[in-house]
Short mmCIF file of C-alpha atoms and ligand atoms in Angstrom, two decimals:
data_model
loop_
_atom_site.label_atom_id
_atom_site.label_comp_id
_atom_site.label_asym_id
_atom_site.label_seq_id
_atom_site.Cartn_x
_atom_site.Cartn_y
_atom_site.Cartn_z
CA UNK Z 1 -24.87 5.47 21.57
CA UNK Z 2 -22.09 7.46 19.88
CA UNK Z 3 -21.04 6.69 16.29
CA UNK Z 4 -17.84 5.17 17.65
CA UNK Z 5 -19.69 2.90 20.08
CA UNK Z 6 -22.04 1.89 17.28
CA UNK Z 7 -19.12 1.02 14.99
CA UNK Z 8 -17.43 -1.00 17.74
CA UNK Z 9 -20.62 -2.88 18.54
CA UNK Z 10 -21.13 -3.64 14.85
CA UNK Z 11 -17.51 -4.79 14.49
CA UNK Z 12 -17.87 -7.15 17.46
CA UNK Z 13 -21.17 -8.58 16.27
CA UNK Z 14 -20.05 -9.02 12.68
CA UNK Z 15 -16.57 -10.28 13.32
CA UNK Z 16 -15.40 -12.48 10.41
CA UNK Z 17 -13.77 -15.79 11.10
CA UNK Z 18 -10.04 -15.83 10.26
CA UNK Z 19 -10.30 -19.08 8.33
CA UNK Z 20 -11.75 -17.36 5.25
CA UNK Z 21 -9.15 -14.59 5.28
CA UNK Z 22 -5.50 -14.36 4.21
CA UNK Z 23 -3.08 -15.71 6.84
CA UNK Z 24 -0.70 -12.79 7.34
CA UNK Z 25 -2.08 -9.96 5.21
CA UNK Z 26 -4.31 -7.52 7.06
CA UNK Z 27 -7.98 -7.29 6.07
CA UNK Z 28 -10.80 -5.24 7.63
CA UNK Z 29 -12.22 -6.85 10.77
CA UNK Z 30 -15.49 -6.68 8.81
CA UNK Z 31 -16.65 -4.71 5.76
CA UNK Z 32 -14.49 -2.39 3.72
CA UNK Z 33 -10.82 -1.34 3.98
CA UNK Z 34 -8.78 1.12 1.94
CA UNK Z 35 -5.60 3.12 2.67
CA UNK Z 36 -3.17 2.29 5.47
CA UNK Z 37 -3.15 5.11 8.04
CA UNK Z 38 -1.17 6.01 11.15
CA UNK Z 39 1.57 3.43 10.54
CA UNK Z 40 3.81 4.12 13.55
CA UNK Z 41 5.41 2.86 16.75
CA UNK Z 42 3.85 3.79 20.07
CA UNK Z 43 5.21 2.52 23.38
CA UNK Z 44 7.18 -0.16 21.55
CA UNK Z 45 4.18 -1.59 19.62
CA UNK Z 46 3.64 -1.30 15.89
CA UNK Z 47 0.31 0.38 15.05
CA UNK Z 48 -1.48 0.28 11.74
CA UNK Z 49 -4.79 2.05 11.24
CA UNK Z 50 -6.82 1.91 8.05
CA UNK Z 51 -9.64 3.59 6.16
CA UNK Z 52 -12.62 1.60 7.32
CA UNK Z 53 -16.31 1.26 6.54
CA UNK Z 54 -17.44 -1.56 8.81
CA UNK Z 55 -21.10 -1.59 7.79
CA UNK Z 56 -20.73 -3.12 4.32
CA UNK Z 57 -18.16 -4.10 1.72
CA UNK Z 58 -18.34 -0.79 -0.16
CA UNK Z 59 -16.57 2.49 0.56
CA UNK Z 60 -18.73 4.68 2.86
CA UNK Z 61 -18.39 7.24 5.67
CA UNK Z 62 -14.79 6.73 6.69
CA UNK Z 63 -13.77 5.48 10.13
CA UNK Z 64 -10.28 4.47 11.25
CA UNK Z 65 -9.88 0.75 11.98
CA UNK Z 66 -6.89 -0.32 14.04
CA UNK Z 67 -4.41 -3.19 14.38
CA UNK Z 68 -1.28 -3.62 16.51
CA UNK Z 69 1.70 -5.93 16.15
CA UNK Z 70 5.08 -6.80 17.62
CA UNK Z 71 6.63 -7.99 14.37
CA UNK Z 72 4.69 -6.70 11.29
CA UNK Z 73 3.34 -10.19 10.60
CA UNK Z 74 1.04 -11.19 13.46
CA UNK Z 75 -1.60 -8.53 14.05
CA UNK Z 76 -4.09 -8.04 16.83
CA UNK Z 77 -7.50 -6.49 16.15
CA UNK Z 78 -8.26 -3.33 18.13
CA UNK Z 79 -11.36 -1.22 18.71
CA UNK Z 80 -12.29 1.28 16.00
CA UNK Z 81 -10.19 4.40 16.66
CA UNK Z 82 -12.09 7.20 14.90
CA UNK Z 83 -15.66 7.67 13.67
CA UNK Z 84 -16.95 10.63 11.62
CA UNK Z 85 -18.91 12.23 14.45
CA UNK Z 86 -17.83 15.85 14.85
CA UNK Z 87 -18.72 19.16 13.20
CA UNK Z 88 -15.27 19.16 11.55
CA UNK Z 89 -15.29 15.57 10.18
CA UNK Z 90 -18.91 14.37 9.90
CA UNK Z 91 -18.51 13.46 6.20
CA UNK Z 92 -15.46 11.28 6.90
CA UNK Z 93 -12.21 10.75 8.78
CA UNK Z 94 -9.99 10.41 5.73
CA UNK Z 95 -6.40 9.21 5.56
CA UNK Z 96 -3.60 10.46 7.78
CA UNK Z 97 -0.67 9.44 9.90
CA UNK Z 98 0.47 9.10 13.51
CA UNK Z 99 3.38 10.10 15.70
CA UNK Z 100 4.51 9.25 19.22
CA UNK Z 101 5.00 12.32 21.44
CA UNK Z 102 5.32 12.89 25.17
CA UNK Z 103 1.62 13.75 25.16
CA UNK Z 104 0.55 10.43 23.67
CA UNK Z 105 -0.12 8.77 20.36
CA UNK Z 106 -1.15 11.61 18.07
CA UNK Z 107 -3.23 11.01 14.93
CA UNK Z 108 -3.28 13.64 12.20
CA UNK Z 109 -6.05 13.00 9.70
CA UNK Z 110 -8.25 14.70 7.12
CA UNK Z 111 -11.66 15.79 8.35
CA UNK Z 112 -14.23 16.11 5.59
CA UNK Z 113 -17.37 18.26 5.75
CA UNK Z 114 -20.01 19.25 3.23
CA UNK Z 115 -21.34 22.79 3.19
CA UNK Z 116 -24.51 23.87 1.47
CA UNK Z 117 -24.10 27.19 -0.34
CA UNK Z 118 -26.87 29.79 -0.47
CA UNK Z 119 -27.67 28.73 -4.08
CA UNK Z 120 -28.29 25.16 -2.90
CA UNK Z 121 -25.08 23.74 -4.35
CA UNK Z 122 -22.98 21.58 -2.09
CA UNK Z 123 -19.32 22.14 -1.41
CA UNK Z 124 -16.93 19.63 0.10
CA UNK Z 125 -14.21 20.95 2.39
CA UNK Z 126 -11.19 18.97 3.51
CA UNK Z 127 -8.93 20.06 6.35
CA UNK Z 128 -6.44 18.51 8.73
CA UNK Z 129 -7.46 17.44 12.25
CA UNK Z 130 -5.76 16.09 15.36
CA UNK Z 131 -6.66 13.30 17.80
CA UNK Z 132 -4.77 12.05 20.82
CA UNK Z 133 -4.73 8.57 22.29
CA UNK Z 134 -3.11 6.00 24.53
CA UNK Z 135 -2.69 3.25 21.93
CA UNK Z 136 -6.26 1.98 22.40
CA UNK Z 137 -8.65 4.91 22.77
CA UNK Z 138 -8.41 8.13 20.78
CA UNK Z 139 -10.07 11.49 21.35
CA UNK Z 140 -10.24 14.36 18.90
CA UNK Z 141 -8.98 17.66 20.28
CA UNK Z 142 -11.50 20.49 20.68
CA UNK Z 143 -9.85 23.03 18.39
CA UNK Z 144 -10.09 21.21 15.09
CA UNK Z 145 -9.32 21.65 12.27
CA UNK Z 146 -5.65 22.36 13.04
CA UNK Z 147 -4.95 23.16 9.38
CA UNK Z 148 -7.97 24.79 7.73
CA UNK Z 149 -8.03 24.65 3.93
CA UNK Z 150 -7.70 28.46 3.98
CA UNK Z 151 -4.00 28.00 4.88
CA UNK Z 152 -3.36 26.82 1.31
CA UNK Z 153 -2.02 29.26 -1.27
CA UNK Z 154 -4.53 31.25 -3.31
CA UNK Z 155 -6.24 29.19 -6.01
CA UNK Z 156 -5.57 25.77 -4.42
CA UNK Z 157 -8.46 23.36 -4.04
CA UNK Z 158 -10.37 23.33 -0.73
CA UNK Z 159 -12.10 20.11 -1.79
CA UNK Z 160 -8.88 18.25 -2.40
CA UNK Z 161 -6.56 18.85 0.52
CA UNK Z 162 -5.87 15.61 2.31
CA UNK Z 163 -3.78 12.73 3.63
CA UNK Z 164 -1.31 14.45 6.02
CA UNK Z 165 1.93 12.57 6.72
CA UNK Z 166 3.64 13.90 9.84
CA UNK Z 167 7.21 13.52 11.12
CA UNK Z 168 9.53 15.21 13.59
CA UNK Z 169 12.97 16.69 12.92
CA UNK Z 170 15.06 18.52 15.53
CA UNK Z 171 12.07 19.20 17.74
CA UNK Z 172 9.89 20.58 14.93
CA UNK Z 173 6.96 18.73 13.38
CA UNK Z 174 6.56 18.73 9.62
CA UNK Z 175 3.63 17.54 7.59
CA UNK Z 176 3.17 16.93 3.90
CA UNK Z 177 -0.32 16.71 2.38
CA UNK Z 178 -1.78 16.26 -1.09
CA UNK Z 179 -3.59 19.00 -2.94
CA UNK Z 180 -4.08 20.46 -6.40
CA UNK Z 181 -4.31 23.84 -8.03
CA UNK Z 182 -7.15 25.26 -10.12
CA UNK Z 183 -5.93 23.27 -13.14
CA UNK Z 184 -6.31 20.02 -11.15
CA UNK Z 185 -2.55 19.67 -11.13
CA UNK Z 186 -1.11 17.67 -8.19
CA UNK Z 187 0.96 19.29 -5.45
CA UNK Z 188 2.60 18.05 -2.28
CA UNK Z 189 2.32 20.89 0.25
CA UNK Z 190 4.52 21.26 3.32
CA UNK Z 191 3.67 22.68 6.77
CA UNK Z 192 5.51 22.98 10.08
CA UNK Z 193 4.52 23.22 13.75
CA UNK Z 194 6.01 23.19 17.21
CA UNK Z 195 3.08 21.55 18.96
CA UNK Z 196 0.97 19.81 16.26
CA UNK Z 197 -1.74 22.41 16.89
CA UNK Z 198 -0.53 25.65 15.33
CA UNK Z 199 0.70 25.05 11.80
CA UNK Z 200 2.47 27.28 9.32
CA UNK Z 201 2.41 26.79 5.55
CA UNK Z 202 5.94 26.42 4.15
CA UNK Z 203 5.98 25.50 0.49
CA UNK Z 204 4.93 23.40 -2.44
CA UNK Z 205 7.43 20.65 -1.73
CA UNK Z 206 6.90 19.09 -5.16
CA UNK Z 207 4.84 20.07 -8.15
CA UNK Z 208 3.37 17.80 -10.79
CA UNK Z 209 3.59 20.32 -13.64
CA UNK Z 210 1.11 18.29 -15.68
CA UNK Z 211 3.13 15.09 -15.72
CA UNK Z 212 1.85 12.37 -13.39
CA UNK Z 213 -1.94 12.27 -13.31
CA UNK Z 214 -3.98 14.92 -11.52
CA UNK Z 215 -4.72 15.15 -7.78
CA UNK Z 216 -1.86 13.69 -5.69
CA UNK Z 217 -3.13 11.52 -2.86
CA UNK Z 218 -1.27 10.13 0.16
CA UNK Z 219 2.15 11.79 -0.11
CA UNK Z 220 4.97 10.44 2.04
CA UNK Z 221 8.40 12.05 2.37
CA UNK Z 222 11.53 10.80 4.13
CA UNK Z 223 15.31 10.62 4.04
CA UNK Z 224 16.76 7.24 3.14
CA UNK Z 225 20.35 6.15 2.61
CA UNK Z 226 21.62 9.65 1.77
CA UNK Z 227 18.74 10.58 -0.54
CA UNK Z 228 15.22 11.92 -0.07
CA UNK Z 229 12.21 9.99 -1.25
CA UNK Z 230 8.78 11.35 -2.13
CA UNK Z 231 5.98 8.88 -2.71
CA UNK Z 232 2.68 10.09 -4.13
CA UNK Z 233 -0.43 8.33 -5.39
CA UNK Z 234 -1.78 10.33 -8.34
CA UNK Z 235 -5.33 9.94 -9.60
CA UNK Z 236 -6.19 9.84 -13.31
CA UNK Z 237 -2.83 8.72 -14.68
CA UNK Z 238 -2.51 7.86 -18.36
CA UNK Z 239 -0.49 4.89 -19.51
CA UNK Z 240 3.06 5.78 -20.49
CA UNK Z 241 5.20 3.14 -22.20
CA UNK Z 242 5.57 0.18 -19.83
CA UNK Z 243 6.24 2.44 -16.86
CA UNK Z 244 2.80 3.76 -15.90
CA UNK Z 245 -0.65 2.30 -16.39
CA UNK Z 246 -4.05 4.03 -16.63
CA UNK Z 247 -5.83 5.14 -13.48
CA UNK Z 248 -4.71 5.57 -9.89
CA UNK Z 249 -1.22 4.34 -9.06
CA UNK Z 250 1.73 5.05 -6.81
CA UNK Z 251 4.83 6.83 -8.01
CA UNK Z 252 8.19 7.09 -6.26
CA UNK Z 253 10.54 10.00 -6.74
CA UNK Z 254 14.12 9.76 -5.49
CA UNK Z 255 16.04 13.02 -5.25
CA UNK Z 256 17.45 15.80 -3.12
CA UNK Z 257 15.78 18.03 -0.55
CA UNK Z 258 16.75 21.64 0.04
CA UNK Z 259 15.78 22.44 3.63
CA UNK Z 260 16.44 26.16 3.07
CA UNK Z 261 13.63 26.72 0.59
CA UNK Z 262 11.72 23.51 1.46
CA UNK Z 263 11.85 22.19 -2.09
CA UNK Z 264 12.40 18.67 -3.32
CA UNK Z 265 14.12 18.05 -6.65
CA UNK Z 266 13.48 14.66 -8.16
CA UNK Z 267 16.18 12.73 -10.02
CA UNK Z 268 14.38 9.43 -10.70
CA UNK Z 269 10.64 8.93 -11.10
CA UNK Z 270 9.26 5.41 -11.50
CA UNK Z 271 6.27 3.26 -10.66
CA UNK Z 272 6.43 2.03 -7.09
CA UNK Z 273 4.77 -1.23 -8.10
CA UNK Z 274 3.85 -2.55 -11.55
CA UNK Z 275 0.92 -4.77 -10.57
CA UNK Z 276 -2.84 -4.43 -10.69
CA UNK Z 277 -3.47 -3.86 -6.97
CA UNK Z 278 -1.22 -1.44 -5.13
CA UNK Z 279 -2.13 2.05 -3.92
CA UNK Z 280 -1.80 4.68 -1.20
CA UNK Z 281 1.32 3.28 0.51
CA UNK Z 282 2.51 4.69 3.83
CA UNK Z 283 5.88 4.26 5.52
CA UNK Z 284 7.12 4.32 9.11
CA UNK Z 285 10.45 4.26 10.85
CA UNK Z 286 10.88 1.04 12.83
CA UNK Z 287 12.65 1.19 16.17
CA UNK Z 288 15.78 -0.32 14.66
CA UNK Z 289 15.90 2.40 11.97
CA UNK Z 290 14.41 0.43 9.07
CA UNK Z 291 12.01 2.29 6.76
CA UNK Z 292 8.97 0.04 6.36
CA UNK Z 293 6.14 0.52 3.86
CA UNK Z 294 2.68 -0.96 3.61
CA UNK Z 295 0.13 -0.31 0.84
CA UNK Z 296 -3.51 -0.97 0.11
CA UNK Z 297 -3.58 -4.12 -2.03
CA UNK Z 298 -6.54 -3.27 -4.21
CA UNK Z 299 -7.49 -1.04 -7.11
CA UNK Z 300 -10.11 1.71 -6.97
CA UNK Z 301 -11.35 0.75 -10.43
CA UNK Z 302 -11.65 -3.01 -10.02
CA UNK Z 303 -13.81 -4.98 -7.62
CA UNK Z 304 -13.25 -8.67 -8.27
CA UNK Z 305 -14.00 -10.18 -4.87
CA UNK Z 306 -16.73 -12.84 -4.72
CA UNK Z 307 -20.02 -11.09 -3.90
CA UNK Z 308 -20.70 -13.33 -0.89
CA UNK Z 309 -17.40 -12.39 0.76
CA UNK Z 310 -18.03 -10.25 3.85
CA UNK Z 311 -14.75 -8.31 3.72
CA UNK Z 312 -13.21 -6.22 0.96
CA UNK Z 313 -9.64 -4.93 0.76
CA UNK Z 314 -6.24 -6.11 2.01
CA UNK Z 315 -2.85 -4.61 2.82
CA UNK Z 316 0.44 -5.72 1.26
CA UNK Z 317 3.04 -7.45 3.37
CA UNK Z 318 5.10 -4.74 5.12
CA UNK Z 319 8.21 -4.10 3.00
CA UNK Z 320 11.59 -2.74 3.95
CA UNK Z 321 12.81 0.07 1.69
CA UNK Z 322 16.44 0.73 0.80
CA UNK Z 323 18.27 2.87 -1.73
CA UNK Z 324 21.16 1.37 -3.64
CA UNK Z 325 22.88 3.27 -6.48
CA UNK Z 326 20.15 5.89 -6.35
CA UNK Z 327 17.35 3.36 -6.85
CA UNK Z 328 14.66 2.17 -4.45
CA UNK Z 329 14.57 -1.51 -3.47
CA UNK Z 330 11.75 -3.28 -1.61
CA UNK Z 331 11.91 -6.51 0.37
CA UNK Z 332 9.34 -8.26 2.55
CA UNK Z 333 10.21 -7.53 6.21
CA UNK Z 334 12.73 -10.05 7.50
CA UNK Z 335 10.31 -11.09 10.26
CA UNK Z 336 8.32 -13.05 7.67
CA UNK Z 337 11.10 -15.63 7.64
CA UNK Z 338 10.29 -16.51 11.27
CA UNK Z 339 7.14 -18.15 9.95
CA UNK Z 340 8.73 -20.13 7.11
CA UNK Z 341 8.11 -23.88 7.40
CA UNK Z 342 8.90 -26.99 5.38
CA UNK Z 343 11.83 -25.92 3.23
CA UNK Z 344 12.06 -27.43 -0.24
CA UNK Z 345 15.24 -26.73 -2.24
CA UNK Z 346 16.35 -27.54 -5.78
CA UNK Z 347 19.85 -26.56 -6.87
CA UNK Z 348 20.75 -26.13 -10.55
CA UNK Z 349 17.54 -27.88 -11.55
CA UNK Z 350 17.01 -28.28 -15.29
CA UNK Z 351 13.51 -27.39 -16.39
CA UNK Z 352 12.12 -28.05 -19.86
CA UNK Z 353 8.55 -28.35 -21.08
CA UNK Z 354 5.70 -28.04 -18.58
CA UNK Z 355 6.27 -29.68 -15.21
CA UNK Z 356 5.56 -29.74 -11.51
CA UNK Z 357 8.24 -30.35 -8.89
CA UNK Z 358 7.65 -32.52 -5.83
CA UNK Z 359 7.10 -30.33 -2.75
CA UNK Z 360 6.40 -27.16 -4.75
CA UNK Z 361 2.78 -26.03 -4.39
CA UNK Z 362 0.63 -23.96 -2.05
CA UNK Z 363 -1.32 -20.76 -1.64
CA UNK Z 364 0.37 -19.47 1.53
CA UNK Z 365 3.91 -19.74 0.34
CA UNK Z 366 7.23 -18.09 -0.33
CA UNK Z 367 8.82 -19.19 -3.62
CA UNK Z 368 12.27 -17.98 -4.64
CA UNK Z 369 13.60 -18.83 -8.03
CA UNK Z 370 16.83 -17.81 -9.71
CA UNK Z 371 17.12 -18.49 -13.41
CA UNK Z 372 20.83 -19.15 -13.79
CA UNK Z 373 21.30 -19.94 -17.46
CA UNK Z 374 19.87 -21.95 -20.32
CA UNK Z 375 18.77 -22.02 -23.87
CA UNK Z 376 15.22 -20.75 -23.89
CA UNK Z 377 13.06 -17.80 -24.90
CA UNK Z 378 10.26 -17.96 -22.34
CA UNK Z 379 9.98 -19.28 -18.81
CA UNK Z 380 6.59 -19.36 -17.08
CA UNK Z 381 5.52 -19.87 -13.48
CA UNK Z 382 1.88 -20.90 -13.15
CA UNK Z 383 0.23 -20.72 -9.74
CA UNK Z 384 -3.21 -21.19 -8.13
CA UNK Z 385 -3.61 -23.98 -10.66
CA UNK Z 386 -5.82 -27.05 -10.99
CA UNK Z 387 -7.66 -28.49 -14.02
CA UNK Z 388 -9.75 -25.35 -14.28
CA UNK Z 389 -7.72 -22.41 -13.04
CA UNK Z 390 -4.27 -20.92 -13.45
CA UNK Z 391 -2.49 -17.57 -13.21
CA UNK Z 392 1.00 -16.92 -14.52
CA UNK Z 393 4.11 -14.77 -14.63
CA UNK Z 394 6.01 -15.30 -17.91
CA UNK Z 395 9.57 -14.14 -18.46
CA UNK Z 396 10.06 -13.19 -22.13
CA UNK Z 397 13.79 -13.18 -22.47
CA UNK Z 398 14.35 -11.33 -25.78
CA UNK Z 399 12.13 -8.47 -24.70
CA UNK Z 400 13.28 -8.46 -21.05
CA UNK Z 401 9.64 -8.37 -20.03
CA UNK Z 402 7.59 -10.15 -17.38
CA UNK Z 403 4.01 -10.78 -18.40
CA UNK Z 404 1.26 -11.42 -15.86
CA UNK Z 405 -2.08 -13.01 -16.66
CA UNK Z 406 -4.94 -13.73 -14.25
CA UNK Z 407 -7.59 -14.37 -16.95
CA UNK Z 408 -8.13 -17.93 -15.68
CA UNK Z 409 -8.23 -17.09 -11.99
CA UNK Z 410 -11.96 -17.65 -11.69
CA UNK Z 411 -12.85 -14.04 -12.43
CA UNK Z 412 -16.41 -13.13 -13.43
CA UNK Z 413 -15.80 -9.40 -14.01
CA UNK Z 414 -14.42 -7.84 -17.19
CA UNK Z 415 -11.38 -6.16 -15.66
CA UNK Z 416 -7.64 -5.81 -16.29
CA UNK Z 417 -6.20 -9.32 -16.29
CA UNK Z 418 -2.99 -8.93 -18.24
CA UNK Z 419 -0.15 -6.54 -17.57
CA UNK Z 420 3.53 -6.47 -18.54
CA UNK Z 421 6.53 -5.09 -16.74
CA UNK Z 422 9.79 -4.16 -18.46
CA UNK Z 423 12.71 -5.50 -16.45
CA UNK Z 424 15.07 -2.69 -15.48
CA UNK Z 425 18.13 -4.45 -14.13
CA UNK Z 426 18.91 -6.88 -16.89
CA UNK Z 427 21.66 -9.45 -16.90
CA UNK Z 428 22.21 -13.16 -17.40
CA UNK Z 429 20.41 -14.15 -14.27
CA UNK Z 430 16.90 -13.32 -13.11
CA UNK Z 431 15.79 -13.53 -9.50
CA UNK Z 432 12.12 -13.85 -8.68
CA UNK Z 433 10.64 -13.95 -5.19
CA UNK Z 434 6.90 -14.64 -5.03
CA UNK Z 435 4.89 -14.33 -1.85
CA UNK Z 436 1.45 -15.90 -1.89
CA UNK Z 437 -1.21 -15.53 0.77
CA UNK Z 438 -4.40 -17.25 -0.48
CA UNK Z 439 -5.73 -14.34 -2.58
CA UNK Z 440 -2.64 -12.38 -3.52
CA UNK Z 441 0.79 -12.55 -5.05
CA UNK Z 442 3.63 -10.10 -4.46
CA UNK Z 443 6.53 -10.51 -6.85
CA UNK Z 444 9.95 -9.04 -6.00
CA UNK Z 445 12.22 -8.96 -9.07
CA UNK Z 446 16.03 -8.92 -8.81
CA UNK Z 447 16.20 -8.28 -5.05
CA UNK Z 448 13.19 -5.96 -5.13
CA UNK Z 449 14.30 -3.30 -7.60
CA UNK Z 450 10.84 -3.83 -9.08
CA UNK Z 451 7.69 -5.34 -7.59
CA UNK Z 452 4.37 -6.54 -8.97
CA UNK Z 453 1.37 -6.96 -6.68
CA UNK Z 454 -1.95 -8.51 -7.63
CA UNK Z 455 -5.02 -10.09 -6.07
CA UNK Z 456 -7.19 -12.98 -7.24
CA UNK Z 457 -9.97 -14.93 -5.59
CA UNK Z 458 -9.36 -18.33 -7.14
CA UNK Z 459 -10.95 -21.17 -5.11
CA UNK Z 460 -8.37 -22.34 -2.58
CA UNK Z 461 -8.30 -25.93 -3.81
CA UNK Z 462 -6.44 -24.61 -6.87
CA UNK Z 463 -3.07 -24.68 -5.08
CA UNK Z 464 -0.76 -26.03 -7.77
CA UNK Z 465 2.48 -24.41 -8.94
CA UNK Z 466 3.84 -25.40 -12.35
CA UNK Z 467 6.78 -24.35 -14.48
CA UNK Z 468 7.08 -24.19 -18.25
CA UNK Z 469 10.11 -23.58 -20.42
CA UNK Z 470 10.26 -23.56 -24.21
CA UNK Z 471 13.89 -24.72 -24.11
CA UNK Z 472 15.94 -25.74 -21.10
CA UNK Z 473 16.53 -23.45 -18.14
CA UNK Z 474 18.69 -24.09 -15.12
CA UNK Z 475 17.26 -22.73 -11.87
CA UNK Z 476 17.83 -22.62 -8.13
CA UNK Z 477 14.49 -22.91 -6.34
CA UNK Z 478 13.65 -22.48 -2.66
CA UNK Z 479 10.15 -22.80 -1.29
CA UNK Z 480 8.57 -22.48 2.15
CA UNK Z 481 5.03 -22.63 3.38
CA UNK Z 482 4.14 -19.79 5.74
CA UNK Z 483 2.30 -20.63 8.96
CA UNK Z 484 1.42 -18.33 11.83
CA UNK Z 485 0.61 -20.76 14.59
C1 FRU O 501 -6.84 7.31 -1.36
C2 FRU O 501 -7.96 8.13 -0.77
C3 FRU O 501 -7.39 9.28 0.05
C4 FRU O 501 -8.49 9.58 1.01
C5 FRU O 501 -9.07 8.22 1.28
C6 FRU O 501 -10.56 8.22 1.52
O1 FRU O 501 -7.17 6.01 -1.65
O2 FRU O 501 -8.80 8.62 -1.80
O3 FRU O 501 -6.96 10.38 -0.70
O4 FRU O 501 -8.05 10.20 2.17
O5 FRU O 501 -8.76 7.41 0.15
O6 FRU O 501 -11.00 6.99 1.96
#
């Protein structure tokens, strides 16, 4: 049996029942999931692959799992697409992307191998590989790797050269990958090709110059609303004011691209998400021209899932990206609204003290709230509450800060529970859109100019939502439950 057949057999035999999973957020069919990969359209279907270790709930030799969808919300499980089974990728099929061509559905991914040197030391090598498929089955081409690490400029790391994101422009394929130089400083490197097989090194598209962490993982680069956007996920970041936190996180740079010298100049650099669980996002161009992003909804440094749970890792809800006034906005894809049920609306509702509102509760829910006016200093939304548990977002008006706290979410690990986010677009009103799906919350602030994503594994019977105001606030509130069938 090949490694791929073995993985597929294991996946079938260890399939996890949907009832203990989120409703519309993707999880691994079984075992472990990290980065989204190969987010693309092929023959009219939306494809999303993912870094996959089916055999247990820890990271391990990387396979590519696979889902397809017609609307970004309802996903169908597919056979495992790639297993680490060739001389050029036996230590892992790491992250990558996909593109539709006349030949088929092409996957460009990082093959990892480990070489033993003559002195007995081991050396990891990462290089870019190509596979071709029909939307269900994928086969690696014979002449891999298509971009050996030796194509990198002198002094660049051969161990850290990964996560190719491919696109096509005027009949030419381009690819951006993450790497670093000898000082461990992150780089996004650019290549071009006419056939996805023979590649030419073009440039360092963007250079960290010691600013945002070290190695840059999972770069993504695209034009949007008259600007260019570079997304990178640096490792080893250090906290910087209320913009960046410690550890791995995703950073978005909005700027201009010079296609003569293949250089990107950033004008705005901010956190892509301010929460505890958001990493390695990837975007795709939908058939109607929307730029849609999905990210891994977990942190490398925190594992808070209940030990008995047979799956580990989730994806965010797919989000539409837009640029307005030079700034990036995110919104859950509009298709989510097709699954909204049971509308509950309060207009100009006065809230003071701690209260619940009839009809407002739930763990698979969309909750929109606009704070219109009032005489108060703090306004808090508690969720996943019962007598024992509660998590909150608190708006601290004087400081223009939103504070998050999941201390009482049922956690038994000593991990980051509290984090604050400085609100960028301030004004009289504050708009909050919260999307819950059993074990996660995604908060979109002021139409998505900032987002905050976090996971929690609070027992599902804790489904209350409560409000608290230290004065009186007037709010418009709109709530839906979200149901798929
Ligand atoms: C990011 C990452 C990628 C790599 C993959 C391995 O989370 O470290 O750089 O390709 O995960 O699973």
